[in-house]
mmCIF file of C-alpha atoms in Angstrom:
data_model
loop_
_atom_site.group_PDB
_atom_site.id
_atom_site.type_symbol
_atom_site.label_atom_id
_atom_site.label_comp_id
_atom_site.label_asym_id
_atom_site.label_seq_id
_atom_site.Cartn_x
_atom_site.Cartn_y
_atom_site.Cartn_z
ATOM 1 C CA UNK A 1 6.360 17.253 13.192
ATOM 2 C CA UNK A 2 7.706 16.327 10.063
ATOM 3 C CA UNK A 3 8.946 19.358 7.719
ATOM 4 C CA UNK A 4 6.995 16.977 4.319
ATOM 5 C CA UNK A 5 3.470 16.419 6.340
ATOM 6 C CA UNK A 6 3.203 20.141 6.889
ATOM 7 C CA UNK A 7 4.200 21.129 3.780
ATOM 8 C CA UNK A 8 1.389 18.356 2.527
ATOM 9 C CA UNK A 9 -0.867 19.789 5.059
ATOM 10 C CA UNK A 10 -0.235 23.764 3.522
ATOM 11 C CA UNK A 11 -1.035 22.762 0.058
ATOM 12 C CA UNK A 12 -3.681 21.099 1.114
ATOM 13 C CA UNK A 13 -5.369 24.179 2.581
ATOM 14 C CA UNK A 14 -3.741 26.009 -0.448
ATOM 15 C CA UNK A 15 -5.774 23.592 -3.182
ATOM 16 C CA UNK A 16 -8.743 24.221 -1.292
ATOM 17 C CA UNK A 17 -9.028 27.542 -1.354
ATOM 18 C CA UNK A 18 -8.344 27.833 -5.230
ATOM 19 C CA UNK A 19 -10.810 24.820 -5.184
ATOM 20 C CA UNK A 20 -8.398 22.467 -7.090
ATOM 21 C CA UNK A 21 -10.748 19.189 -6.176
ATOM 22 C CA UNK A 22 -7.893 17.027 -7.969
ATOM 23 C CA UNK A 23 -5.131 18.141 -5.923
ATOM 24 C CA UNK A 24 -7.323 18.539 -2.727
ATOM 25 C CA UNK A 25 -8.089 14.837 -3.344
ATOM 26 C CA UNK A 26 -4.736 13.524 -3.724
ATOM 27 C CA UNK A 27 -3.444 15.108 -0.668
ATOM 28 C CA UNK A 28 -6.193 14.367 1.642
ATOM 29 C CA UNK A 29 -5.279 11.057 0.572
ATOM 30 C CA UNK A 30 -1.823 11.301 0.939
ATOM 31 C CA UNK A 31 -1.985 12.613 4.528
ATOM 32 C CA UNK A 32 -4.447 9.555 4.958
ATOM 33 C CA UNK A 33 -2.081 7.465 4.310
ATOM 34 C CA UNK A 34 0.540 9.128 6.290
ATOM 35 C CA UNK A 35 -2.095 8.721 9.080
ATOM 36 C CA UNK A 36 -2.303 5.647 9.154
ATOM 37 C CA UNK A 37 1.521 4.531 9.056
ATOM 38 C CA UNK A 38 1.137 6.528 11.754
ATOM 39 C CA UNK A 39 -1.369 4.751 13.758
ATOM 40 C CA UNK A 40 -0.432 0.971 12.898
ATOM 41 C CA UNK A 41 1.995 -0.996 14.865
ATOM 42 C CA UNK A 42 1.737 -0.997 18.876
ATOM 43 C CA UNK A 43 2.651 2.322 19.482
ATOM 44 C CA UNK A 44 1.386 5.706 18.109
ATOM 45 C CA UNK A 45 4.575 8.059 16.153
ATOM 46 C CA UNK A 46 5.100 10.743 14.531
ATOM 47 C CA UNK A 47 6.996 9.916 10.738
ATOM 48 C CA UNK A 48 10.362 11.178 10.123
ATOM 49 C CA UNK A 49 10.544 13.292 6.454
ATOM 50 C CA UNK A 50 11.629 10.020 5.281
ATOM 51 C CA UNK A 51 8.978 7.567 5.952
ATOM 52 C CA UNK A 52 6.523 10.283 5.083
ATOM 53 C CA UNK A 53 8.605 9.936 1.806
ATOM 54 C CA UNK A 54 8.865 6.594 1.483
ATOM 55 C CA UNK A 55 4.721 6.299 2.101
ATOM 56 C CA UNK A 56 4.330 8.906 -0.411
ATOM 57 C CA UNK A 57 6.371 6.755 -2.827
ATOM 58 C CA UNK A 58 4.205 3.591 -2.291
ATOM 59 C CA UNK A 59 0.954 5.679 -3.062
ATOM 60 C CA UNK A 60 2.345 6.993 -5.984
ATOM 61 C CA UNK A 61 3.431 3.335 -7.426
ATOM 62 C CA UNK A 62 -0.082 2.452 -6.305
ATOM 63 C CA UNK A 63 -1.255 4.856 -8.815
ATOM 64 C CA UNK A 64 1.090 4.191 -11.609
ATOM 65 C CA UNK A 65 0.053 0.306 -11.427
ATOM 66 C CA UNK A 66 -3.697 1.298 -11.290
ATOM 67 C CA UNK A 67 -3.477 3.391 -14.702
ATOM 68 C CA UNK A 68 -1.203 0.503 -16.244
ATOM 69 C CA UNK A 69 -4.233 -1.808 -15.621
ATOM 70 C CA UNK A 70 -6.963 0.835 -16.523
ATOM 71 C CA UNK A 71 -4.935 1.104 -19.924
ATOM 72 C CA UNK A 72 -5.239 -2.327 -20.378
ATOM 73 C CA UNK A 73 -9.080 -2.676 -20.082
ATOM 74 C CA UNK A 74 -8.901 -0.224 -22.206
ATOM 75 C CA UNK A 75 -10.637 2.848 -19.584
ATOM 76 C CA UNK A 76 -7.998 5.671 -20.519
ATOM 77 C CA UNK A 77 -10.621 7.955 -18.498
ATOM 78 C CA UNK A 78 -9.686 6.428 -15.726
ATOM 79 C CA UNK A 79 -5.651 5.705 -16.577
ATOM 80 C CA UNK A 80 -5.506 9.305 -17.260
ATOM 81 C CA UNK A 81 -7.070 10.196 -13.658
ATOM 82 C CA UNK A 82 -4.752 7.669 -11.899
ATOM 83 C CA UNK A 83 -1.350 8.911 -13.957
ATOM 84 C CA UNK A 84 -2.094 12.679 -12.550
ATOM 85 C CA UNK A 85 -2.702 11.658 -9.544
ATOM 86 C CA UNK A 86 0.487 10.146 -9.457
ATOM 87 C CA UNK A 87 1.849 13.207 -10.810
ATOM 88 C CA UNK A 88 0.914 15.002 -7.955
ATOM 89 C CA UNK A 89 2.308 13.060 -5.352
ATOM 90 C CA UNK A 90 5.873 13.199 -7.489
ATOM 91 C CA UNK A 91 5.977 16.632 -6.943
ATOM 92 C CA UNK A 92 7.104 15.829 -3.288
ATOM 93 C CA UNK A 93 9.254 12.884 -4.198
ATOM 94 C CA UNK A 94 12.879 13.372 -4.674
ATOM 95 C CA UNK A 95 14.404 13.338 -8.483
ATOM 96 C CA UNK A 96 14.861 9.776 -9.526
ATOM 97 C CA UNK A 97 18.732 8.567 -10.296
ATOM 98 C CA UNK A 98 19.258 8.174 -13.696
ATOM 99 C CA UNK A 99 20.518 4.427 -14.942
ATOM 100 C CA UNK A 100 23.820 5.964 -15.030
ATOM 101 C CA UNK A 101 23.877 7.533 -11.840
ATOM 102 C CA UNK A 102 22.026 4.310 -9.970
ATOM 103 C CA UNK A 103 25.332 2.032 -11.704
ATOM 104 C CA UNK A 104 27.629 3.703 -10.033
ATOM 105 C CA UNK A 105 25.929 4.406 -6.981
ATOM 106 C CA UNK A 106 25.817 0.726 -7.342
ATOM 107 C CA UNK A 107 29.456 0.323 -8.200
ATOM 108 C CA UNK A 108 30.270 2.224 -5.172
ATOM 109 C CA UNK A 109 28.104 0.181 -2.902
ATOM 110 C CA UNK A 110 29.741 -3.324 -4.173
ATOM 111 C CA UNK A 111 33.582 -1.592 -3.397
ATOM 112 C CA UNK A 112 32.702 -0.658 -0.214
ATOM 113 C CA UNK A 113 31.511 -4.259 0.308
ATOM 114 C CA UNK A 114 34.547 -5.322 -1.282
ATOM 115 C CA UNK A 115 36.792 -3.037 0.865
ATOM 116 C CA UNK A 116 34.773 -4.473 3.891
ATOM 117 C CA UNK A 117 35.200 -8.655 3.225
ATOM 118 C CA UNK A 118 38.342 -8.205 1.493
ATOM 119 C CA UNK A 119 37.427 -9.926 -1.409
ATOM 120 C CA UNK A 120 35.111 -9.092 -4.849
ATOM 121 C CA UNK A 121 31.269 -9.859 -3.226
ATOM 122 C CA UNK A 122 29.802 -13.026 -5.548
ATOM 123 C CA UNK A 123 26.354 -14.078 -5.374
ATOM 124 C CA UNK A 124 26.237 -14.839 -1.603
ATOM 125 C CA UNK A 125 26.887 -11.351 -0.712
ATOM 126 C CA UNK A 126 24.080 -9.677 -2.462
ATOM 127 C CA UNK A 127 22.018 -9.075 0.777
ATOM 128 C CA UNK A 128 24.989 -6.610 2.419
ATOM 129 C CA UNK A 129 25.542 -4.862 -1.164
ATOM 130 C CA UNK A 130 21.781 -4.617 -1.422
ATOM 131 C CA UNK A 131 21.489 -2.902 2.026
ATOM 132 C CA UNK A 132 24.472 -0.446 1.448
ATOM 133 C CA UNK A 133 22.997 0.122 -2.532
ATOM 134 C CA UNK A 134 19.276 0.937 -0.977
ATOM 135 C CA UNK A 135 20.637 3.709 1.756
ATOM 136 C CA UNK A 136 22.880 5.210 -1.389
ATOM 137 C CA UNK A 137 19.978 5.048 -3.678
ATOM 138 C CA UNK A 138 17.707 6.491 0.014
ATOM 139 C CA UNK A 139 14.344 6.344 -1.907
ATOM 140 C CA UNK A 140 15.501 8.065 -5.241
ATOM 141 C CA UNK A 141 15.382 4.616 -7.291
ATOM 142 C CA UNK A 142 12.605 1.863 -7.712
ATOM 143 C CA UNK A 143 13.985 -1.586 -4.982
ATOM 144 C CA UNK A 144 13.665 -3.950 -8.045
ATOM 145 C CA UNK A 145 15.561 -1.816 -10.154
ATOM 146 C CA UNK A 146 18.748 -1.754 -7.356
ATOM 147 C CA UNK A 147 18.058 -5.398 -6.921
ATOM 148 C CA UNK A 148 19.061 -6.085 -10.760
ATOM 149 C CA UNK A 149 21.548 -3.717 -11.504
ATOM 150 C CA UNK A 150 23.550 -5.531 -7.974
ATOM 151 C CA UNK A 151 22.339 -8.661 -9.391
ATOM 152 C CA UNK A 152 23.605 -8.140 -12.967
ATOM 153 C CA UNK A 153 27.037 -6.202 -11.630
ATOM 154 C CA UNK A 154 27.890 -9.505 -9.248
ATOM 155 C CA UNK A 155 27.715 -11.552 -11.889
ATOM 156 C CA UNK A 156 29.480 -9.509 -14.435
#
């Protein structure tokens, strides 16, 4: 079993004991989710760390977008409940690149496509620099954010 679903799984039983119903919440939903993955598709499996990781990441942007449009209805009650519950699932996320750390992560990722054709990547070449950028970057940086920093460093 994945090392991050037990580790969800303690805390759980941890938050419920100190009768934290926020946390208790978030995780039960969490390992919902992880459930699930689990269960779609044709077979049955059991997640590696890193699609637990990656599931946990989608949840949290889930929650992010829900307080953006609770802010904009103008229910901060509700914003405020979605941003900590957001919160909570960081906690298990890895540490986001900074811009300066996802450039040259990027940088690195368009030499090593370079070193590979032979030739400075253009425009066409976007999809292989994309796909060596994203397993760099391994869930530590937001895909649209990769996507424009290749997009903008191709054409520069």
């Amino acid at each position: 079993m994945a090392e991050l679903k037990e580790k969800l799984r303690a805390d759980l039983s941890a938050a419920m004991k100190q009768r934290d119903t926020a946390v208790t919440g978030v995780l039960r939903m969490a390992l919902a989710a992880v459930g699930k993955e689990e269960v779609s598709g044709k077979q049955q499996r059991e997640l590696s760390d890193e699609e637990v990781l990656k599931v946990l990441g989608k949840e949290a942007k889930k929650r992010d977008e829900a307080a953006e449009a609770f802010r904009a209805a103008g229910r901060d009650e509700q914003a405020d409940s979605e941003a900590a519950e957001a919160e909570v699932l960081r906690r298990y996320l890895p540490q986001q690149l900074s811009d300066d750390e996802l450039s040259a992560l990027v940088a690195e990722a368009i030499a090593e496509v370079e070193a590979e054709l032979g030739e400075r990547p253009g425009m066409k070449q976007m999809g292989q620099v994309m796909k060596v950028a994203n397993a760099k970057a391994a869930g530590r940086a937001e895909g649209g954010k990769v996507a424009g920093l290749v997009k903008s460093q191709l054409q520069g």
